XYZ file of C-alpha atoms in Angstrom:
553
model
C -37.268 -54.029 25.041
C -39.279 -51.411 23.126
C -36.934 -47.848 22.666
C -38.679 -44.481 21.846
C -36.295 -42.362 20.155
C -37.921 -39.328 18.469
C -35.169 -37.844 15.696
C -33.353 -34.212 16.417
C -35.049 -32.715 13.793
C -38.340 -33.934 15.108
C -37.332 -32.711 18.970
C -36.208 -29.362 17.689
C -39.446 -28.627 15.410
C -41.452 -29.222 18.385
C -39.518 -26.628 20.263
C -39.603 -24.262 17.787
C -43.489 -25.283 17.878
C -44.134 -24.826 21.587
C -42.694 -21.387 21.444
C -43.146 -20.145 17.982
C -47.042 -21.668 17.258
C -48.637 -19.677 20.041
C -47.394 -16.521 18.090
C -47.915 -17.151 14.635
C -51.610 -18.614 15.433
C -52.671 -15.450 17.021
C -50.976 -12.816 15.119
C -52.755 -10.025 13.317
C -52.137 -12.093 9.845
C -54.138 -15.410 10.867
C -56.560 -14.012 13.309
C -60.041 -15.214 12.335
C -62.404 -12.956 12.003
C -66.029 -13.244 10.135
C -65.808 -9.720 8.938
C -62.764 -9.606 6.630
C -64.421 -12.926 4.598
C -61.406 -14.666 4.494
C -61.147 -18.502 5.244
C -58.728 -20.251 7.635
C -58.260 -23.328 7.030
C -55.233 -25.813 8.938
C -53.831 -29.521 8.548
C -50.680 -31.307 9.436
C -49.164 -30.725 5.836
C -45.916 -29.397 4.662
C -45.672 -28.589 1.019
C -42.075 -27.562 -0.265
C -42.253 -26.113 -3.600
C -45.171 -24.898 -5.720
C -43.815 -26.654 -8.519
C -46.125 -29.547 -9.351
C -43.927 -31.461 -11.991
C -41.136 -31.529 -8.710
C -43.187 -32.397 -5.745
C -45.605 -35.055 -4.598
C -46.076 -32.946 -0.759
C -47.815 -30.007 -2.033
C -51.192 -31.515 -3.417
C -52.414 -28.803 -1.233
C -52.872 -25.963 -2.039
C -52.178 -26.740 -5.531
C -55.257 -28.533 -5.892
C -57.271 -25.696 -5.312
C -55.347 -23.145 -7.779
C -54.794 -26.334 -10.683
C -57.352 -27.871 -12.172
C -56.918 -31.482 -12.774
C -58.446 -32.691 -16.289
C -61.392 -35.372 -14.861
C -60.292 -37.288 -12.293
C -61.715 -38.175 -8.976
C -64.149 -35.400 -7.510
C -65.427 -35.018 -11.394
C -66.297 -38.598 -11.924
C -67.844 -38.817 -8.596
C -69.582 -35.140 -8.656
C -71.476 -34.038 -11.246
C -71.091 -30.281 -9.931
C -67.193 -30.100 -9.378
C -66.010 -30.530 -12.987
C -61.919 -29.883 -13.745
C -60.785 -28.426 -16.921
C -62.893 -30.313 -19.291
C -66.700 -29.932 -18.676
C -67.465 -33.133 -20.557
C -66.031 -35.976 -21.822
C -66.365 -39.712 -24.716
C -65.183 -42.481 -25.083
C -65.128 -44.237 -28.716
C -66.918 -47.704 -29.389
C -62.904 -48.410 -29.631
C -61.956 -47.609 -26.263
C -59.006 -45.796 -27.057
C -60.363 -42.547 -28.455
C -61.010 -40.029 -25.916
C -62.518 -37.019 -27.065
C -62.743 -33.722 -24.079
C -64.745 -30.676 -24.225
C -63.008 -27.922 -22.505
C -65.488 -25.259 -20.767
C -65.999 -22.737 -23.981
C -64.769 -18.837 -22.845
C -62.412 -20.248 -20.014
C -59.521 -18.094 -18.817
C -56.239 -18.584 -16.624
C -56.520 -16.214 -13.819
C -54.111 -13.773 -15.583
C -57.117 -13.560 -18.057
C -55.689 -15.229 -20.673
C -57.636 -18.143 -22.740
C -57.571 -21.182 -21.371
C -57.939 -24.514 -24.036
C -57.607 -27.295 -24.945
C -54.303 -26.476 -26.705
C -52.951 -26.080 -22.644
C -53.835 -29.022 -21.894
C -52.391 -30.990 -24.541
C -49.212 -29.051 -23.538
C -48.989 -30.030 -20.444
C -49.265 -33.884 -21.331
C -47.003 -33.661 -23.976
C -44.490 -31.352 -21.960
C -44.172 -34.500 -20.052
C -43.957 -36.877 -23.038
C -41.262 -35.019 -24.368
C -38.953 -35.540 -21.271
C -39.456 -39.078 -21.270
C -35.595 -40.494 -22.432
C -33.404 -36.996 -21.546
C -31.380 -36.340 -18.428
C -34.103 -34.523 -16.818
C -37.298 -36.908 -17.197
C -40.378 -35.355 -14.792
C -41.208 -38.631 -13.059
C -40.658 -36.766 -9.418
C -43.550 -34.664 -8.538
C -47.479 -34.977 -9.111
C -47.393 -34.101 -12.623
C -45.455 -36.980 -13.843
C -43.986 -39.258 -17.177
C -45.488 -42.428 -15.210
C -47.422 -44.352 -17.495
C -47.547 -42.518 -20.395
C -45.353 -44.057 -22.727
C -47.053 -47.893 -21.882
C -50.237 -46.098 -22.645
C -50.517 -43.137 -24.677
C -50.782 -43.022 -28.445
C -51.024 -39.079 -29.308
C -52.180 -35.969 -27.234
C -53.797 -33.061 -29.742
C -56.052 -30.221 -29.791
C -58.307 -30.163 -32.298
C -59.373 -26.744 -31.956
C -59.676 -24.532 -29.056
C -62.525 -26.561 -26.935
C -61.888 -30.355 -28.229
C -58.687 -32.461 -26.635
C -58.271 -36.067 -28.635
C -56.066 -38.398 -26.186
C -55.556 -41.725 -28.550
C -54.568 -44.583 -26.286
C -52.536 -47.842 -26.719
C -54.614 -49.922 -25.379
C -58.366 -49.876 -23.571
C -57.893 -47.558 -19.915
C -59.238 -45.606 -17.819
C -56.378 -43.696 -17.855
C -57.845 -40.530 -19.771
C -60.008 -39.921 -17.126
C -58.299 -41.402 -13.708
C -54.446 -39.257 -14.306
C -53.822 -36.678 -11.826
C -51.511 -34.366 -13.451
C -52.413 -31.230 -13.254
C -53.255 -28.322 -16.229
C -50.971 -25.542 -16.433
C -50.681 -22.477 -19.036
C -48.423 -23.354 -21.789
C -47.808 -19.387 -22.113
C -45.973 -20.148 -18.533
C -44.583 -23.379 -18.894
C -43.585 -23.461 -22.294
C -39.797 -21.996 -21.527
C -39.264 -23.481 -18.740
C -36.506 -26.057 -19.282
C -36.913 -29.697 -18.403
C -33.719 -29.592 -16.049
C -35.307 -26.669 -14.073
C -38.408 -28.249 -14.237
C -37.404 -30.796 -12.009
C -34.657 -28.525 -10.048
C -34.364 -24.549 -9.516
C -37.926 -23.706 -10.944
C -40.082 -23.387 -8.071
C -42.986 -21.431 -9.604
C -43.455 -18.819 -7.111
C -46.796 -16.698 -7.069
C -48.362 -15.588 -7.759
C -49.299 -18.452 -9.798
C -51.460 -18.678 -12.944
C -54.534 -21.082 -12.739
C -58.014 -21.797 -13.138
C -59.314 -23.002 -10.180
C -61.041 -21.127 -7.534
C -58.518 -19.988 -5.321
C -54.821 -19.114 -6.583
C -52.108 -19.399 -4.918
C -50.267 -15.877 -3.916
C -48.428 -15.653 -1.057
C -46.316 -19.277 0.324
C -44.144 -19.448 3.000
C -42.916 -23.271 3.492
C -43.857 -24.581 6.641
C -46.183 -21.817 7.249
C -48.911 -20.930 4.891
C -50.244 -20.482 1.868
C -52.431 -17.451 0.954
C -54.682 -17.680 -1.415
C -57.379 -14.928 -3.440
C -60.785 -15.612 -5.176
C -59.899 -16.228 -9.322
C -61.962 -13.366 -11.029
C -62.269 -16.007 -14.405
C -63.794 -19.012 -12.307
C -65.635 -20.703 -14.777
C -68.580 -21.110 -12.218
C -68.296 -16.982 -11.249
C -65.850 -15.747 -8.709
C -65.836 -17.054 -5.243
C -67.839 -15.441 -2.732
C -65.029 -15.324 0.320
C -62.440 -12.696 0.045
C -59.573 -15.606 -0.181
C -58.130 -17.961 2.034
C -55.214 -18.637 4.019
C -54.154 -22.208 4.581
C -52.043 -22.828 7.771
C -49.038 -25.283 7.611
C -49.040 -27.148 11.066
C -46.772 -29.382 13.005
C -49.262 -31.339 14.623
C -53.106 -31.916 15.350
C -53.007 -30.552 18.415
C -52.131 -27.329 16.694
C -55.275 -28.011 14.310
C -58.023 -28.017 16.908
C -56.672 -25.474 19.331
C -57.047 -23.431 16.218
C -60.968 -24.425 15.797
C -61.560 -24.021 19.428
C -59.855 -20.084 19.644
C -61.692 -19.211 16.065
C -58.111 -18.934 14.475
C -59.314 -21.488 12.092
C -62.712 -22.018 10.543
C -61.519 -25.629 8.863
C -59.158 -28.033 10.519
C -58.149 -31.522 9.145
C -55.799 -34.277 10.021
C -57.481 -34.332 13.115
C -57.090 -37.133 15.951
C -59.789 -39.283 17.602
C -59.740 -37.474 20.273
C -59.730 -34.260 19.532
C -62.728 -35.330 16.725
C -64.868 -36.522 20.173
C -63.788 -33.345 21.957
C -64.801 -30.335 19.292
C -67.754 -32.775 18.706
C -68.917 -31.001 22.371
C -68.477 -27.547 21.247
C -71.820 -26.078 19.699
C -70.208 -23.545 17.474
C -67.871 -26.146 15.959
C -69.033 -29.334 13.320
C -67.390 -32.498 12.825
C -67.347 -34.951 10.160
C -65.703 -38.325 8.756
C -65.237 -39.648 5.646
C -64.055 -42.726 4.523
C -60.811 -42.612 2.310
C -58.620 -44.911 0.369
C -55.789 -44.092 2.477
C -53.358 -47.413 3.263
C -51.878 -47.275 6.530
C -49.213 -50.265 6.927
C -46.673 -51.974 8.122
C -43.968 -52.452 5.858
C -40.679 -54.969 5.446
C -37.271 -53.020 4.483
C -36.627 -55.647 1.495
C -33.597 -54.491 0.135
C -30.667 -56.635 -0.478
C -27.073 -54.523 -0.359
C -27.402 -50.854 -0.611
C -30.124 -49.585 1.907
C -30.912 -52.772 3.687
C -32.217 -53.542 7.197
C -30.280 -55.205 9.779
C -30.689 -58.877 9.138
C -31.721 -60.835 5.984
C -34.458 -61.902 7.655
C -36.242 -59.273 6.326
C -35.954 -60.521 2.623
C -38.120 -63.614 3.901
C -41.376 -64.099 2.625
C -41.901 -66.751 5.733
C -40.439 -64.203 8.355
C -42.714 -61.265 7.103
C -46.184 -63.996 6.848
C -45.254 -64.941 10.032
C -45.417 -61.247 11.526
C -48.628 -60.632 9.848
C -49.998 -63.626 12.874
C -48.745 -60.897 15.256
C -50.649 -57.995 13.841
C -54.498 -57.429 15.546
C -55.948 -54.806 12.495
C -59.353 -55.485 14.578
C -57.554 -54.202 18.179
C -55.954 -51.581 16.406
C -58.892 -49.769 14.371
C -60.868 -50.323 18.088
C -58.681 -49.220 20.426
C -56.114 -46.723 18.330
C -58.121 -45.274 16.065
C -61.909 -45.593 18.211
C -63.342 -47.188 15.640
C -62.980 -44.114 12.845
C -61.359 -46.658 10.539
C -61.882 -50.062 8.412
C -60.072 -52.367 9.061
C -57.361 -53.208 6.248
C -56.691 -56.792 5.008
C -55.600 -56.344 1.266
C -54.293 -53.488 -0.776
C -57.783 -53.102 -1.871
C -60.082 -50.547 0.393
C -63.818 -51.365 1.025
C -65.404 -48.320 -0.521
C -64.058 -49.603 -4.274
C -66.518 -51.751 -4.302
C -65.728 -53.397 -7.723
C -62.392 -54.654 -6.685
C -62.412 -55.184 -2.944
C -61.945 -59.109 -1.748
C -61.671 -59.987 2.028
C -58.793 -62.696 1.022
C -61.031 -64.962 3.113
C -59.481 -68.524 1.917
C -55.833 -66.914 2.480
C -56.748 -64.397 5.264
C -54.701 -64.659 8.243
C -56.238 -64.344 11.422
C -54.345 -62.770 14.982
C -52.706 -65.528 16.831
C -49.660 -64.782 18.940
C -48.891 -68.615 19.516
C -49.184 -69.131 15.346
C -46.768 -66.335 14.616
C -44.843 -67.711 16.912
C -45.056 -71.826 15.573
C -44.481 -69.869 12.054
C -40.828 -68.003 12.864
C -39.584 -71.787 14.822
C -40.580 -73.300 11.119
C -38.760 -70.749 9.243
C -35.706 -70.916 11.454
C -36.197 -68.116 13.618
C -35.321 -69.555 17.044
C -35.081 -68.312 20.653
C -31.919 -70.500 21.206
C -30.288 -69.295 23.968
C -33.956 -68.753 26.230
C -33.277 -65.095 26.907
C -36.900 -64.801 25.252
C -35.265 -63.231 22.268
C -34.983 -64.897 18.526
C -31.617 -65.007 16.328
C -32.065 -64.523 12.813
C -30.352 -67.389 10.678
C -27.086 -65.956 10.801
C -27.173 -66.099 14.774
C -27.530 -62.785 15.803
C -30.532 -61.567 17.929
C -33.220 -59.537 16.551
C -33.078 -55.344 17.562
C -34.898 -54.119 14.925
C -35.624 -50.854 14.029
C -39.656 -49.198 13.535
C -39.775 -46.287 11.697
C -43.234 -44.223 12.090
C -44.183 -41.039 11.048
C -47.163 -39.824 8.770
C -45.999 -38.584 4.905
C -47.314 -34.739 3.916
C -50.925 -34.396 3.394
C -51.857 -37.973 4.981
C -54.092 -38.581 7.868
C -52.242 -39.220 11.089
C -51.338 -42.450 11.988
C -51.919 -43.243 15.795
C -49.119 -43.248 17.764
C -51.121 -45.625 19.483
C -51.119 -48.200 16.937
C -47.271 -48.155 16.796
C -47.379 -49.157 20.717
C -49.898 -51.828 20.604
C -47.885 -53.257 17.229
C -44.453 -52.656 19.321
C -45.629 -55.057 22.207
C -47.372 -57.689 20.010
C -43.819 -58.056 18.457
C -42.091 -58.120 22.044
C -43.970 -60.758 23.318
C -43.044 -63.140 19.890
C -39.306 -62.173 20.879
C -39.074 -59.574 17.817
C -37.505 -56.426 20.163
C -38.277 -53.237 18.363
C -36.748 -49.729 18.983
C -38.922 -47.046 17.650
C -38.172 -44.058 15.740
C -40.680 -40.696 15.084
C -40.184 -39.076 11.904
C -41.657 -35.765 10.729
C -42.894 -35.958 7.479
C -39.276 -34.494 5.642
C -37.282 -36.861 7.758
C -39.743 -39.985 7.116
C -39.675 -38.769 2.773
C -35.845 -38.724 3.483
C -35.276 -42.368 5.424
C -37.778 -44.104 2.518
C -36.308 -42.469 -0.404
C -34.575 -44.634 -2.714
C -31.781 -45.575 -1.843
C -29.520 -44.380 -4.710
C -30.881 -40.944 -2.683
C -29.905 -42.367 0.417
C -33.001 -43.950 1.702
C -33.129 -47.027 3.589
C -30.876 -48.555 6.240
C -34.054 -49.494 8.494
C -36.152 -52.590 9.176
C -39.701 -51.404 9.666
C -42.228 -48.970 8.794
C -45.066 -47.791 10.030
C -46.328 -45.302 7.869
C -49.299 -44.251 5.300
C -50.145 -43.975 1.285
C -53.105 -41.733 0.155
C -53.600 -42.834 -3.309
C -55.692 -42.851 -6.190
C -59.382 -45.137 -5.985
C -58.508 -46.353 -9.076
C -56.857 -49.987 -9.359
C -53.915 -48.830 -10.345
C -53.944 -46.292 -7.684
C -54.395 -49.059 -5.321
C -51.727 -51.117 -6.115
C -48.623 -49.068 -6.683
C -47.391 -49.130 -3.245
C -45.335 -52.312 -4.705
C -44.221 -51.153 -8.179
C -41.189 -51.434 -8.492
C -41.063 -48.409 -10.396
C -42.230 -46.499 -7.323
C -38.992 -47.449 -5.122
C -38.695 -44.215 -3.874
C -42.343 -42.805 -3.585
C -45.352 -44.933 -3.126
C -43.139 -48.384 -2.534
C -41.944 -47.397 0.888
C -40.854 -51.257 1.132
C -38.717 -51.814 -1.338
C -40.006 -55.108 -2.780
C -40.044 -56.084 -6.158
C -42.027 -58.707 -7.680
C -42.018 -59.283 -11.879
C -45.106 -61.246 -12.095
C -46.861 -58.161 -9.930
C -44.861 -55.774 -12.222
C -46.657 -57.951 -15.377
C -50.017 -58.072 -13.639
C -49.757 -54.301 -12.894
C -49.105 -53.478 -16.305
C -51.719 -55.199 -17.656
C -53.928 -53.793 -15.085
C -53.397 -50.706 -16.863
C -54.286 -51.429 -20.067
C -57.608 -53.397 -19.572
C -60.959 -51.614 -19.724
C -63.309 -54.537 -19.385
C -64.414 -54.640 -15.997
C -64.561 -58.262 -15.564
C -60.993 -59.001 -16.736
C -59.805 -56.208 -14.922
C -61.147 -57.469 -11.401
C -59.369 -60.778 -12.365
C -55.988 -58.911 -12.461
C -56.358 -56.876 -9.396
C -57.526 -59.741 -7.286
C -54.180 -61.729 -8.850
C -51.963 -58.876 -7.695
C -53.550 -58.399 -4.295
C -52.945 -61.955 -3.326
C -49.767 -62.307 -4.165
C -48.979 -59.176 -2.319
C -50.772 -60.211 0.182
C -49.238 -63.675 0.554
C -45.801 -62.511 -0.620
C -46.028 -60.066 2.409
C -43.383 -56.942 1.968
C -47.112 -54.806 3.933
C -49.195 -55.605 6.537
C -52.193 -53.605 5.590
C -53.198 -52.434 9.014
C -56.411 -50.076 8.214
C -57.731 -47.448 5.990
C -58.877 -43.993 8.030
C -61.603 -42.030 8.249
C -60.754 -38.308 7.483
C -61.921 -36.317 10.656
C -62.118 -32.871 10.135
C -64.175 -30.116 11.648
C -65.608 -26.646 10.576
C -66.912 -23.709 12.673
C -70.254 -22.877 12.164
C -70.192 -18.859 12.700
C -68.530 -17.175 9.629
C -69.193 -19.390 6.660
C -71.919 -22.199 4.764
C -71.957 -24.424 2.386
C -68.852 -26.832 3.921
C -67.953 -30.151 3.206
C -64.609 -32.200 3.642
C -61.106 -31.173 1.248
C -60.594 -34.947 -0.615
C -59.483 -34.783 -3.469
C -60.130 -31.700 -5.355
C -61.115 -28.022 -4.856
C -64.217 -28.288 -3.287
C -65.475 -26.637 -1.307
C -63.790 -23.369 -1.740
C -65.350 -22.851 -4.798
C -68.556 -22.383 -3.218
C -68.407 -21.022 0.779
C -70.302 -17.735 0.966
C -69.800 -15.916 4.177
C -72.499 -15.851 6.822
């Protein structure tokens, strides 16, 4: 039998929704209108603290106020640089060598250098070993003792990072710059506890952050030192929403002029509406199924979760091709690996190991690995005799694309008919952080997840959703693996391309054989814009465009 059971604090947030949303949406404060020049924009996010060295929900807004040093947008986009405007690599590979944009300022009109940014790396470096390490938010100590060498300014516009070994690192890290004239007395234990930055906050992006109300908004104002020139729109206000029906009944009453997060359905509906556009992007988002592995502390209701042969023998069960088609319409790819499509250096289809959907083969798999239906009541004991009831957490982390609730019915039934009953559980996205936190912080104590990583398109990025030193944040399933531990690390440290896609493909295999995910598919972002109060759009990925450069109609 398949049990719905949303949680309280997901039953009471949508009350407070139905009768608080209608309100807040069409107040005075968020009203759009073209003449003021200020931006609306609304997702399904729910950032908690401004304080990027304590938080891995608030990418936005911070993204847009925080410049990151390279990383994605700047390596793809020649005209959405971070803090350095240009950047070398040595005929060593391990000398880095960063031009920061000559004349820059924080929006408090202070210089801006090279001299911050080699602060805020070795802020970090300095934590690594005390009580109070910053390894929990976006800004974080992961990785930078394996790989990093030294950190200096040479002078104002010249950063040196001196690496370890050959990586990409230099260039792929997401930590964000801040002003050491900020930072540089704030303690490492309030750094990662009572600090929470409040605004207005110092930057050098386009918009900064100066007004936040969790689970509300975030209002933001054009920075006066934007290296580019000051943006054109008057500010923006970024709406915190509960769900994605809240998103495009925003775009369709002009309370919004940007909405992401959005569902299939609503995508195909605003697509009707001639004052609103829609668009879709492909992403590198995961969205799985994964195995509570745990052993002891935090550990799922039977054992048989531990086993390798009970998890490959799910994966028969799964149709990725059914669910992209029928729960997401087709705005997905479908996922096999950890590896998305759109990396095109490292993807693989697994074809030689591939498993393919067969209800009958899942079935033939759990007999084999002991996983009976003894008693013919059409449900299986686990090896310890008890019948399977397991639980199926879903629920979408902060910031992530929505997984279908659709996909966690068709999933649901594909394990009832194999005799795997499921009861399911809806989590909103504090809950879900809570249930698949470590569980020395009290996560676990469920059997399945269905659930969603955003992360880097680097290889890395890729394949830390089974570190085992992400138990807690990316590795959702608790599985821990030293040869993939040894293959990751040396992941890291490899900059020739060749020897590099021999390592990924390694690791992907033996996550993919070793089975703690089901990779079910990666999802197109759907967004939309109105067209009547300001150009020059595209979609929010992974940086701050395109608020830098909106001009009002």
């Amino acid at each position: 039998m398949i049990e719905w059971s949303p949680s309280r604090r997901t039953v009471v947030q949508a009350l407070l929704g139905a009768s608080a949303a209608p309100y807040v949406m069409h107040s005075k404060a968020f009203a759009s209108s073209c003449g003021d020049h200020t931006v609306r924009l609304g997702g399904v996010i729910a950032p908690d603290t401004l304080n990027p060295f304590a938080t891995y929900s608030s990418f936005w807004p911070l993204v847009f106020t925080y410049d990151f040093l390279v990383f994605d947008d700047a390596l793809k986009y020649p005209d959405r640089k971070g803090f350095a405007k240009e950047w070398s690599v040595a005929d060593d590979d391990i000398t880095w060598t960063f031009k920061i944009w000559p004349g820059m300022k924080w929006s408090d009109g202070q210089p801006a250098t090279a001299r911050d940014a080699a602060f805020t790396y070795n802020y970090l470096l300095g934590s690594i070993g005390t009580p109070h390490e910053l390894n929990a938010g976006m800004n974080t100590t992961s990785r930078l003792q394996q790989l990093v060498d030294s950190i200096t300014a040479v002078d104002d516009e010249t950063l040196l990072i001196v690496t370890k070994v050959p990586t990409r690192w230099p260039v792929e890290n997401s930590v964000l710059m801040v002003p050491e004239h900020i930072w540089k007395d704030i303690s490492y234990a309030d750094a990662v506890g009572a600090f929470r930055n409040d605004p207005p906050l110092v930057g050098t992006g386009p918009m900064i952050v100066s007004e936040f109300q969790q689970g509300q908004f975030a209002r933001m104002t054009p920075n006066q030192y934007f290296r580019t020139g000051k943006p054109t729109t008057a500010g923006a206000i970024f709406r915190f929403l509960n769900s994605a029906d809240s998103v495009a009944q925003g775009l369709k009453s002009a309370d919004l002029d940007y909405g992401m997060n959005l569902t299939t359905a609503q995508w195909a509906d605003l697509s009707k509406d001639s004052t609103i556009r829609v668009g879709e992007v492909p992403t590198e988002q995961q969205d799985y199924m994964a195995f509570n592995t745990l052993s002891g502390k935090g550990a799922g209701s039977t054992n048989a979760l531990q086993d390798h042969a009970f998890r490959d023998a799910i994966g028969y069960a799964i149709d990725q091709k059914t669910i992209v088609d029928r729960a997401y319409r087709g705005h997905a790819s479908i996922g096999i690996g950890p590896i998305v499509q759109t990396v095109v250096d490292y993807y693989s289809d697994l074809a030689d190991i591939r498993r393919q959907f067969d209800l009958a083969e899942a079935g033939r798999r759990l007999d084999a690995a002991g996983y009976r239906d003894t008693n013919g009541d059409g449900i299986r004991e686990d090896k310890e005799g008890n019948s399977f009831q397991l639980e199926l957490v879903s629920g979408t982390f902060s910031g992530n694309l929505v997984t279908p609730l659709a996909s966690v019915q068709l999933i649901a039934n594909w394990l009832q008919e194999i005799g795997i009953p499921v009861s399911v559980t809806q989590l909103d996205p504090g809950a879900l952080s809570a249930r698949t936190a470590a569980p020395a912080d009290g996560g676990g104590g469920w059997d399945l997840l269905i659930s969603n990583n955003w992360p880097v398109a680097t290889p890395y990025g890729l394949l830390r959703l089974a570190s085992s030193m992400r138990i807690g944040s990316d590795n959702t399933s608790y599985w821990t693996n030293d040869k993939f531990d040894e293959l990751l690390s040396e992941v890291q440290g490899t900059f020739d391309l060749k020897k590099s896609q021999e390592l990924v493909d390694q690791a992907a295999r033996l996550l993919y054989t070793d089975a703690p995910y089901i990779m079910l598919c990666h999802p197109f972002m759907l967004d939309a814009h109105r067209k009547d109060c300001f150009q020059g759009w595209g979609s929010l990925r992974s940086g701050y465009f395109p608020l830098d450069r909106l001009e009002p109609i």
